[in-house]
Each structure stands twice: as structure tokens, then as C-alpha cells.
Coordinates of C-alpha atoms in Angstrom, one line a residue:
M19 CA 24.3 -13.2 2.4
A20 CA 24.0 -9.7 1.1
Q21 CA 24.1 -10.8 -2.5
D22 CA 21.3 -13.4 -1.9
S23 CA 19.2 -10.7 -0.2
M24 CA 19.8 -8.3 -3.1
K25 CA 18.8 -11.0 -5.6
Q26 CA 15.6 -11.7 -3.6
I27 CA 14.6 -8.1 -3.6
L28 CA 15.3 -7.7 -7.4
T29 CA 13.1 -10.8 -8.0
M30 CA 10.4 -9.2 -5.8
L31 CA 10.6 -6.1 -7.9
S32 CA 10.5 -7.9 -11.2
T33 CA 7.5 -9.9 -10.2
A34 CA 5.6 -6.8 -9.0
L35 CA 6.4 -5.0 -12.2
K36 CA 5.2 -7.8 -14.3
R37 CA 1.9 -8.1 -12.4
E38 CA 1.5 -4.3 -12.6
E39 CA 2.0 -4.3 -16.4
E40 CA -0.5 -7.2 -16.8
K41 CA -3.3 -6.1 -14.5
W42 CA -3.1 -2.5 -13.3
M43 CA -5.4 0.1 -14.8
P44 CA -5.6 3.8 -13.9
C45 CA -8.7 4.5 -11.7
S46 CA -10.8 7.6 -11.7
Y47 CA -13.7 8.7 -9.5
S48 CA -16.0 11.7 -9.9
A49 CA -15.7 14.3 -7.2
S50 CA -19.2 15.4 -7.9
M51 CA -22.1 14.4 -5.7
A52 CA -24.7 15.4 -8.2
Q53 CA -25.4 11.9 -9.5
D54 CA -27.1 9.5 -7.2
D55 CA -26.5 6.5 -9.3
V56 CA -22.7 6.8 -9.5
I57 CA -20.1 5.8 -6.9
N58 CA -18.0 8.9 -6.3
A59 CA -14.8 9.8 -4.7
L60 CA -16.4 10.4 -1.3
D61 CA -18.0 7.0 -1.4
R62 CA -14.6 5.4 -2.1
R63 CA -13.0 7.3 0.7
R64 CA -15.6 6.1 3.2
V65 CA -15.1 2.5 2.1
V66 CA -11.3 2.8 2.4
K67 CA -11.7 4.3 5.9
W68 CA -14.0 1.4 6.7
F69 CA -11.3 -1.0 5.4
M70 CA -8.8 0.5 7.8
T71 CA -11.1 0.0 10.7
L72 CA -11.8 -3.6 9.8
N73 CA -8.1 -4.3 9.2
Q74 CA -7.6 -3.3 12.8
E75 CA -10.5 -5.2 14.2
F76 CA -9.5 -8.4 12.5
G77 CA -5.8 -7.9 13.2
F78 CA -4.7 -8.2 9.6
Y79 CA -1.3 -7.1 8.3
P80 CA -1.1 -3.9 6.0
E81 CA -0.9 -6.2 2.9
A82 CA -4.5 -7.1 3.4
L83 CA -5.6 -3.5 3.5
F84 CA -3.6 -2.6 0.3
M85 CA -4.9 -5.7 -1.5
S86 CA -8.5 -4.9 -0.5
V87 CA -8.2 -1.4 -1.9
A88 CA -6.6 -2.7 -5.1
I89 CA -9.4 -5.2 -5.7
L90 CA -12.0 -2.5 -5.0
D91 CA -10.5 0.0 -7.4
H92 CA -10.0 -2.6 -10.1
F93 CA -13.5 -3.9 -9.8
L94 CA -15.3 -0.5 -9.6
N95 CA -13.4 0.7 -12.7
S96 CA -14.3 -2.5 -14.6
V97 CA -17.9 -2.8 -13.7
K98 CA -20.6 -0.1 -13.3
V99 CA -21.8 -0.7 -9.7
K100 CA -24.8 1.1 -8.3
P101 CA -24.3 2.7 -5.0
K102 CA -26.9 0.5 -3.3
Y103 CA -24.6 -2.5 -3.9
L104 CA -21.4 -0.8 -2.7
K105 CA -21.5 -2.2 0.8
C106 CA -21.7 -5.7 -0.4
V107 CA -19.0 -5.1 -3.0
A108 CA -16.8 -3.5 -0.4
V109 CA -17.1 -6.2 2.3
T110 CA -16.4 -8.9 -0.3
C111 CA -13.3 -7.0 -1.6
F112 CA -12.1 -6.8 1.9
Y113 CA -12.7 -10.5 2.4
L114 CA -10.9 -11.4 -0.8
G115 CA -8.0 -9.1 0.2
A116 CA -7.6 -11.0 3.4
K117 CA -7.8 -14.4 1.7
A118 CA -5.1 -13.3 -0.7
T119 CA -2.6 -12.1 1.9
E120 CA -3.4 -13.6 5.3
E121 CA -2.8 -17.1 6.6
D122 CA -5.8 -19.3 6.3
E123 CA -6.3 -19.6 10.1
H124 CA -6.5 -15.8 10.4
V125 CA -9.2 -15.4 7.9
P126 CA -12.7 -15.4 9.4
S127 CA -15.6 -17.5 8.1
T128 CA -18.2 -15.7 6.0
R129 CA -20.6 -15.9 8.9
E130 CA -18.1 -14.2 11.2
L131 CA -17.3 -11.6 8.6
V132 CA -20.9 -10.7 8.1
Q133 CA -21.6 -10.6 11.8
T134 CA -18.5 -8.6 12.8
T135 CA -18.6 -6.0 10.0
G136 CA -22.4 -5.3 10.3
C137 CA -22.4 -5.0 6.5
G138 CA -26.1 -5.7 6.2
C139 CA -25.5 -8.5 3.7
S140 CA -26.5 -12.1 4.0
I141 CA -23.9 -14.9 3.8
S142 CA -25.3 -16.0 0.4
E143 CA -25.1 -12.4 -0.9
V144 CA -21.4 -12.3 0.0
H145 CA -20.8 -15.7 -1.7
R146 CA -22.5 -14.5 -4.9
M147 CA -20.6 -11.3 -4.9
E148 CA -17.3 -13.2 -4.2
L149 CA -17.9 -15.4 -7.3
C150 CA -18.8 -12.3 -9.4
I151 CA -15.6 -10.5 -8.4
L152 CA -13.4 -13.5 -8.8
D153 CA -14.9 -14.2 -12.2
K154 CA -14.0 -10.6 -13.3
F155 CA -10.4 -11.3 -12.2
N156 CA -10.4 -14.8 -13.8
W157 CA -9.8 -16.1 -10.3
D158 CA -6.3 -14.5 -10.3
L159 CA -5.8 -12.0 -7.5
R160 CA -2.1 -11.6 -8.0
L161 CA -2.2 -7.8 -8.0
S162 CA 0.7 -5.5 -7.3
T163 CA 0.1 -2.9 -4.7
P164 CA 2.0 0.2 -3.7
L165 CA 3.2 -1.7 -0.6
N166 CA 4.8 -4.4 -2.7
F167 CA 6.9 -1.7 -4.4
L168 CA 7.7 0.2 -1.2
H169 CA 9.2 -2.9 0.2
A170 CA 11.2 -3.6 -2.9
F171 CA 12.4 0.0 -3.4
H172 CA 13.2 0.5 0.3
G173 CA 15.2 -2.8 0.3
L174 CA 17.2 -1.8 -2.8
V175 CA 18.1 1.6 -1.4
M176 CA 19.4 0.1 1.8
H177 CA 21.5 -2.4 -0.2
M178 CA 22.8 -0.1 -2.9
F179 CA 23.1 3.1 -0.9
P180 CA 23.8 1.9 2.7
D181 CA 25.2 5.2 3.8
L182 CA 22.3 7.3 2.5
L183 CA 20.6 7.6 5.9
C184 CA 22.9 8.8 8.6
G185 CA 23.3 11.5 11.2
F186 CA 19.8 11.5 12.5
P187 CA 18.0 10.0 15.6
P188 CA 18.4 6.2 15.6
M189 CA 15.9 4.0 14.0
S190 CA 16.1 0.4 12.7
L191 CA 15.4 -0.4 9.1
S192 CA 12.2 -2.1 10.0
Q193 CA 11.0 0.9 11.9
H194 CA 11.8 3.2 9.0
L195 CA 9.8 1.0 6.6
H196 CA 7.1 0.7 9.2
Q197 CA 6.6 4.5 9.3
L198 CA 6.7 4.8 5.5
T199 CA 3.9 2.2 5.4
F200 CA 1.8 4.2 7.6
V201 CA 2.0 7.3 5.4
L202 CA 1.4 5.1 2.3
Q203 CA -1.8 3.9 4.0
Q204 CA -3.0 7.5 4.3
C205 CA -2.4 7.9 0.6
L206 CA -5.0 5.1 0.0
L207 CA -7.7 7.5 1.1
H208 CA -7.2 9.9 -1.8
H209 CA -8.8 9.0 -5.1
Q210 CA -6.5 11.3 -7.0
L211 CA -3.6 8.9 -6.2
A212 CA -5.5 5.9 -7.6
G213 CA -4.6 7.3 -11.0
F214 CA -0.9 6.6 -10.5
S215 CA 0.5 3.2 -10.9
P216 CA 1.5 1.4 -7.6
S217 CA 5.2 1.6 -8.6
V218 CA 5.1 5.4 -9.2
L219 CA 3.2 6.1 -6.0
A220 CA 5.6 4.1 -3.9
L221 CA 8.7 5.7 -5.5
A222 CA 7.2 9.2 -5.1
L223 CA 6.7 8.6 -1.4
L224 CA 10.2 7.3 -0.9
S225 CA 11.6 10.1 -2.9
L226 CA 9.8 12.7 -0.7
D227 CA 11.1 10.9 2.4
L228 CA 14.8 10.7 1.2
E229 CA 15.1 14.3 -0.1
D230 CA 14.0 15.6 3.3
F231 CA 17.2 14.7 5.0
S232 CA 19.8 13.4 2.5
P233 CA 21.7 15.6 0.0
S234 CA 22.4 12.5 -2.2
W235 CA 18.9 11.3 -2.4
S236 CA 18.6 11.9 -6.2
S237 CA 21.2 9.3 -7.2
A238 CA 19.2 6.6 -5.4
I239 CA 15.9 7.7 -6.9
V240 CA 17.4 7.8 -10.4
E241 CA 18.7 4.3 -10.0
L242 CA 15.3 3.1 -8.8
Q243 CA 13.6 4.8 -11.8
K244 CA 16.0 2.9 -14.1
L245 CA 15.3 -0.5 -12.4
G246 CA 11.6 0.1 -12.4
E247 CA 11.5 1.7 -15.9
I248 CA 9.6 4.6 -14.4
E249 CA 9.5 8.0 -16.0
H250 CA 10.9 11.0 -14.0
E251 CA 7.9 13.1 -15.0
D252 CA 5.5 10.6 -13.5
V253 CA 7.3 10.5 -10.2
F254 CA 7.5 14.3 -10.2
L255 CA 3.8 14.8 -10.7
C256 CA 2.9 12.1 -8.2
K257 CA 5.0 13.8 -5.6
K258 CA 3.1 17.0 -6.0
V259 CA -0.2 15.2 -5.7
V260 CA 0.9 13.3 -2.7
L261 CA 1.9 16.5 -0.9
Q262 CA -1.5 18.1 -1.9
C263 CA -3.4 15.1 -0.7
L264 CA -1.6 14.9 2.6
N265 CA -2.0 18.7 3.2
C266 CA 1.7 19.3 3.1
E267 CA 3.0 22.6 1.8
V268 CA 5.5 22.9 -1.0
S269 CA 7.2 26.2 -2.1
L270 CA 6.8 27.6 -5.6
S271 CA 10.5 27.5 -6.1
F272 CA 12.4 24.5 -7.6
V273 CA 15.9 23.1 -7.3
D274 CA 16.9 21.0 -10.3
G275 CA 13.3 20.6 -11.3
V276 CA 12.3 19.3 -7.9
P277 CA 9.9 21.1 -5.6
V278 CA 11.5 22.4 -2.3
L279 CA 9.7 20.6 0.6
L280 CA 8.6 22.7 3.5
E281 CA 6.3 20.7 5.7
W282 CA 7.0 17.0 5.2
M283 CA 8.0 17.0 8.9
A284 CA 4.4 17.5 9.9
L285 CA 3.9 13.7 9.4
K286 CA 6.9 12.6 11.4
Q287 CA 6.7 11.0 14.8
P288 CA 9.2 8.6 16.5
V289 CA 8.6 4.9 16.8
D290 CA 8.8 3.8 20.4
G291 CA 9.8 0.2 19.9
D292 CA 9.8 -2.9 17.7
D293 CA 6.7 -4.6 19.2
D294 CA 4.3 -3.3 16.6
I295 CA 6.5 -4.0 13.6
Y296 CA 5.3 -7.1 11.8
D297 CA 7.6 -10.0 11.2
D298 CA 7.8 -9.8 7.4
I299 CA 9.5 -6.5 7.5
K300 CA 12.0 -7.7 10.1
R301 CA 12.8 -10.8 8.0
L302 CA 13.3 -8.6 4.9
Y303 CA 16.2 -7.0 6.8
R304 CA 17.0 -10.1 8.9
E305 CA 16.3 -8.1 12.1
E306 CA 15.3 -9.7 15.4
A307 CA 13.7 -7.7 18.2
A308 CA 16.7 -8.3 20.4
D309 CA 19.2 -6.8 18.0
S310 CA 17.2 -4.3 16.0
A311 CA 19.3 -1.5 17.6
Q312 CA 22.3 -2.7 15.6
S313 CA 20.9 -1.4 12.3
R314 CA 20.3 2.3 12.7
L315 CA 18.6 4.8 10.5
P316 CA 17.1 8.3 11.0
A317 CA 13.5 8.7 11.9
T318 CA 11.6 10.0 8.9
C319 CA 8.0 10.3 8.0
G320 CA 4.8 8.9 9.4
S321 CA 3.6 8.0 12.8
Q322 CA 3.5 4.7 14.5
A323 CA 1.3 2.1 12.8
A324 CA 0.7 -1.0 14.8
R325 CA 0.0 -4.4 13.2
V326 CA -3.6 -4.2 14.0
A327 CA -4.2 -7.9 14.0
S328 CA -11.8 -19.2 9.8
S329 CA -12.0 -21.3 7.5
K330 CA -13.1 -20.3 3.9
S331 CA -16.4 -21.1 2.3
L332 CA -15.2 -20.8 -1.3
P333 CA -12.1 -22.2 -3.1
K334 CA -9.1 -19.9 -2.8
P335 CA -8.2 -18.1 -6.1
T336 CA -4.7 -18.2 -7.6
L337 CA -2.4 -16.3 -5.4
A338 CA 1.1 -17.6 -5.6
G339 CA 3.4 -16.5 -8.3

């Protein structure tokens, strides 16, 4: 059973790495607000916050949010979009993100999407924008997101280093990953982190989390770097930017080339129960609500993130892989 699970996670990682290599591109946004005809970092942040609100309103899983942001960043860095079209682009990216990750019955019709979001676009405008974006992606939305890698890396750590997390307040594997997912969602708001590949961002976050309480964290991270063919320097730099973006403090001293963490605990809150942890995470660790207490881990970073929560008008792009 454990070997089958390990094989499944390694396959998940391999698939995500292949998609990242094929499709990911570093994204950059100007922090300047001097140019009225350019979509800047603040515009992007507002859209991502809007995505978060919509994800709650529609009751979608976190995958939909991460995919929506991935589609948005890829499209905005491939096509020069005028700010006046941003709302239409944004709502369409969110729609495609939902179609790519949610079950068909959970995805609203275009009419419902337009009415619920109050995007100010017509149904036909969303349809035209949907075709435009899909054409840019060659109708293939198999993108890797930081959440894909977080799931894979977290699963590998728990299988390869099962004793890494011990001696802290009890928390199930799914609860631990649930909290990490919340913190990763906050990272989406910061345009600086869009310049790091999804695999690097996910590993940087996991590294920050592990080193906060485990003296043997480095061996796990080094092994994950090897499996993901990720450079140590990239992870090191990303960790610094994550801390800056999340307003955590880090000392100017270093131990073995790694910054000494001071205020990572500022993000930590306990999870009260399993009710808000979505089923995919539980299945990853074969946990059921009734026996989640059997697999215990320390509480780490983040605060509780609930799963916050029809037919389609256009053909579905290529999603399976």
C-alpha cells in the first residue's frame, strides 16, 4: 500500500515537472502606476483578491483558484492587454480555471457567471474572450500550479521522512497540508512570487515550514531538490522573497547559508477540525474523518482555510494528462 502511494506521488511530481517545463514562463508586472495603458502589479493583486472572493462564493476547491491565477499570469505575459479589458479577461480566466479543475456539475453557466460576478461583461463577450484565451493556449490548459507541487512534495516528505514531524500539538496530515495551502494562497497575491516557478515556490514554502520546528529539515529539502531537479539558490532566494511578501521578519545572520527565521509563527493558527478539509487531500493520505486523529503531526503555518464551495457553453479544452 505504501509503495503504491509513493509511486502515485512520484508520478504526480513527474507529470507536474513535465508540464512546468513545457508551459511555465516567468511573469513580471510593473510596480509603477505611472502608465495608464499597462496592467500593473496592483491591478493583478486586485484581480487575485477578486478570484479569492469568487472562489468562496462559488464553493470551488483551491485548485480552481490556483489554476485561474496561472491562466491569468500566462495570458497577461503573452498578450499585451489594455486595462479596460482586464475585467473581461479576469472573469474568463476564472471561468476557465473552474472548468479545468471542478466537476462539470459544479461549474456555473456563462449566464450565471456573468450575473453572479457582476463583471459588467455580456455573455457573448465572455464567450469571445474564452475562445481567444483558449486559442493562445492551443486549447490545452494542463498547467502546473504551486499547489500541484505542494501536494507532491508534502506527500513525499511524509513517505520518505515519516518521523520528521513529531513532538508538537497533534494535527493530521490533511490538516497540515490544509494550512500550508492557505499560506500558499496568500503568496498568490504577490506579483514578485510570479517570477518563481511553481515548483520552486512550493518547495520554498515547505522548507520554511519544516525548518521552523525540525532540526533535520535540510535532509528532506535536499532530497526534494534532487527529485525536482531544483537549484538550491533558487529555493534560497524564493524563501527570502516569500518572507518579505508575507511580512515575516528574518534575521541578518545565517546558519549554513540559510536565514534564521524569527516570525514565521505569526502565520500559525490551529485547525479546529476536519470538516473544512477537502476530500482530495484526505484521499492523498487515505484519511477518513472518523480516524484522522490516528495520523498526527504538529501544527505549523497558516490559518484555517475552508473549502469555500452549470453546464458549459463551450467545448472543454484538453485537461487530462
